[in-house]
Amino acid sequence: MTAAPQTESDHRLPRTVIPARYQLVLEPDLPGASFTGMLDVDVDVTTAVDHVLLNAAELEITGAEVDGRPVPFTLQPATERVRLDVSLEPGPARVHLEFTGTLNDKLRGWYRSTYRDEDGREQVIATSQMQTTDCRRAFPCWDEPDLKAVFDVTLVVEPHLLAISNGAEVERTERPDGRHAVRFAPTMPMSTYLVAFVVGPLEATEPVMVPKLDGGEIPLRIVHVPGKGRLTGFGLDVGAFALEWYQRYYGIPYPTDKCDMVALPDFAAGAMENLGCITYRESLLLCDPATSTQAEQQLVADVVTHELAHMWFGDLVTMRWWNGIWLNEAFATFMEVACCDAYRPDWKRWTTFSLERTMAFDTDALVSTRSVEFPVAAPDECAGMFDVLTYQKGGALLRMLEQYLGEEEFRRGISHYLTVHEHGNTETGDLWDAIEAVNPATPVRRMMDSWIWQPGHPLVEARLDGDRLHLRQQRFHVAGADLGADAATVFVVPLHLRNGDVSWKVLLDAAEATVALPHPDEPVLVNAGGHGFVRVAYTDELRARLTGSALSSLSIIDRYNLVDDAWNAVVAGRLASTDFLSFVEGFAGERDLAVWQAMGIGLRGVGRLLDGGAYERFQERVRDLVAPAMADLGWEPAEDEDDLTGKLRGTLVGLLGALGDDADAQQRCRRIVEAPDGVDPELVAAAITVVATVGDEADYERFLATFRAAPTPQDQLRALYALADFPTAELVGRTLELALGGEVKTQNAPFLLGRCIANRHHGRLAWDFVRRHWTQANAAFPENTIVRMIDPVRLLTDPDVVADVQSFFAEHPIPQSAKTLDQVLERQRVNAALRAREQERLSAAMAG
Ligand SMILES: [Zn+2]
């Protein structure tokens, strides 16, 4: 009499029993690192069943009842499920479970985070990270994003501890044992991966009251470890701005009753968009504007605006399954830049976004790149989606679409999408259809499908054909890559063209096209404004029209792209590195930060091709190139200077002192490091990097002491990561030991080891160390950080090290990041080939 479950698989629960409302009581024991829980779930039985399946992992179930009657149950660890043997007819039912679990140290599920208080005693926080499928480690649940439900949470805690969850506290009762049962407002229907609870000796700021679009107010707070309240002002300011801005942008009120942002000492990712209870690494939420750099502040602003964007896009409207995670993240990346640009127009956020686009291009030029979206069966398969192609490429594609449609036209499409699908779950195509519905003249779905489902991006070659412009697209790739038939991939490319004083848009949706030019003798700019996710190759004639005196008429992004495209033409084997160097030297008059950042990427790349005397002569040329700009700017910031000018100074000091090995700059940097009080933070940060590259043991001790007693997370990380840059094997060796010694948080240690691998002189030593400690590192560090730790092996290009790295990973795969590992290894081979190809000619040119 019982029907078979509908579409049950190892990864998908049957849709025969659907949760509607969870009532959850959790009682953590912080010193004991454990918790007990009691759960009542109101479910709808859609089809008669003889058992109920839900997810549970690493929990001990101590009792199970359905509709008040005890039922037998079985744990199925392989599929992370619990099976209740009970026959149910269609209609409502109530599932009751009691369970215990462990507060783990793996930074997932419900886990322990620790800090030392003023008296040096360790204090414990219990905090949660559910995405992707770790909610089942905190309580039994239907752990799939489209099984949205209401969560009614109560935490039973020691009275001196702060306890928060997704909803606002609505009730507090003292129990006979003195503990407090703190009940939170039931949530809107939402996915399990957004559930959060945090309990610990923490403090909260006074709430900032942000107006709600439909009346009322949103209390916004930052929760932090005691003593760090003075670092919350900036994050609160950004957060309040973003909450107002998003409500207007989306045209929808903030979807819940309060907003807590929690700064945690231990966090595997950067931050997590739990509805109304957003968790962050401390360095991404807490900062002191007086002592932090623009980059450090922008990072906080980016992450805060990113997470708040998710409250609507992700939390209110959610992907149906994990294949949709890319859109969730790409969209939040796009919005973070848009909102940050509105928050601080002087930071020119859409211009500096070029750097992120470059990062995406780098990976996307490899044979081992992937399509942005791909089918996901097991949830684990989406772990590889949290990468540069999702965030940076996905964000850049949305920017490209927005600029083609127009900002207001795009915004109306987004608002329409969120309104139509409110509280629901969607597939990617639903977004394109919603945007197209309000912009019927543009083939949004056809265009975006060509970018989402095909890997790579086009190289658009431009040449003159009489009075016309001839455009041809083919897939861009690094030298030596064999794309086979994929080289002919055709994208639907929205292009902005400029010729003389005329600008217009075309949709290049075939391999070739010819376009009439209004002023055939004047400069022609393809991808004007730089929003297209394309590389451009001009003929010598067309490029010559854009350089020299014409440079100053180009926008910053256009100049950025000229440099970036040129360096990548070297990587692609279409331009000699010697020609690139001369080309960049034509930018000596450049005074914009973003363009100097592009130049810096190329110059560091060239530096990696050289050794010995040739490298020293290259460093001389770097000094000659940078010195005039530095002299113009001076070492002393002007009174009314804007943030980006200060940041440019820091960038130039880094180029001059570290890459250029300029003795005078190094002397000045040392004086700054010895007496940093009152010095501009941009100079302090740059000086630390410069001094580390030439530092001695005394410098090392100074940075180590700063790491141990830094007043802000930013000061701490600057000092810590600089320990990787020292010039002697002995000091780098100390840093390697430090990374694994337990003193460095496991959230930071993998990045410290990675930075040691990037050390120009001792990368091999660091690689050997990581290789020897592979098992230990994998056991100690969060899973998602392992591939990031070894990412800099791409810079190790000596043939024997290349062989060693490649064969090591053949035997030691990183299953949670298999695709990213492939990309790192391919990039290493590409870099090694580039060096082999260019070194001789470039060295000879340096001698001449
Ligand atoms: Zn996100």
PDB file of C-alpha atoms and ligand atoms in Angstrom, residues 271 273 306-307 310 328-329 332-333 391, ligand 1:
ATOM      1  CA  ALA A 271      32.229  35.337   5.199  1.00  0.00           C
ATOM      2  CA  GLU A 273      25.454  35.136   4.184  1.00  0.00           C
ATOM      3  CA  HIS A 306      28.707  41.156  -0.926  1.00  0.00           C
ATOM      4  CA  GLU A 307      27.084  39.402   2.011  1.00  0.00           C
ATOM      5  CA  HIS A 310      22.851  37.884  -0.710  1.00  0.00           C
ATOM      6  CA  ASN A 328      24.521  33.168  -6.458  1.00  0.00           C
ATOM      7  CA  GLU A 329      28.172  34.135  -6.044  1.00  0.00           C
ATOM      8  CA  ALA A 332      26.834  38.974  -5.211  1.00  0.00           C
ATOM      9  CA  THR A 333      30.263  39.812  -6.649  1.00  0.00           C
ATOM     10  CA  TYR A 391      33.204  34.982  -8.571  1.00  0.00           C
TER      11      TYR A 391
HETATM   12 ZN    ZN B   1      28.792  35.033  -1.634  1.00  0.00          ZN
END
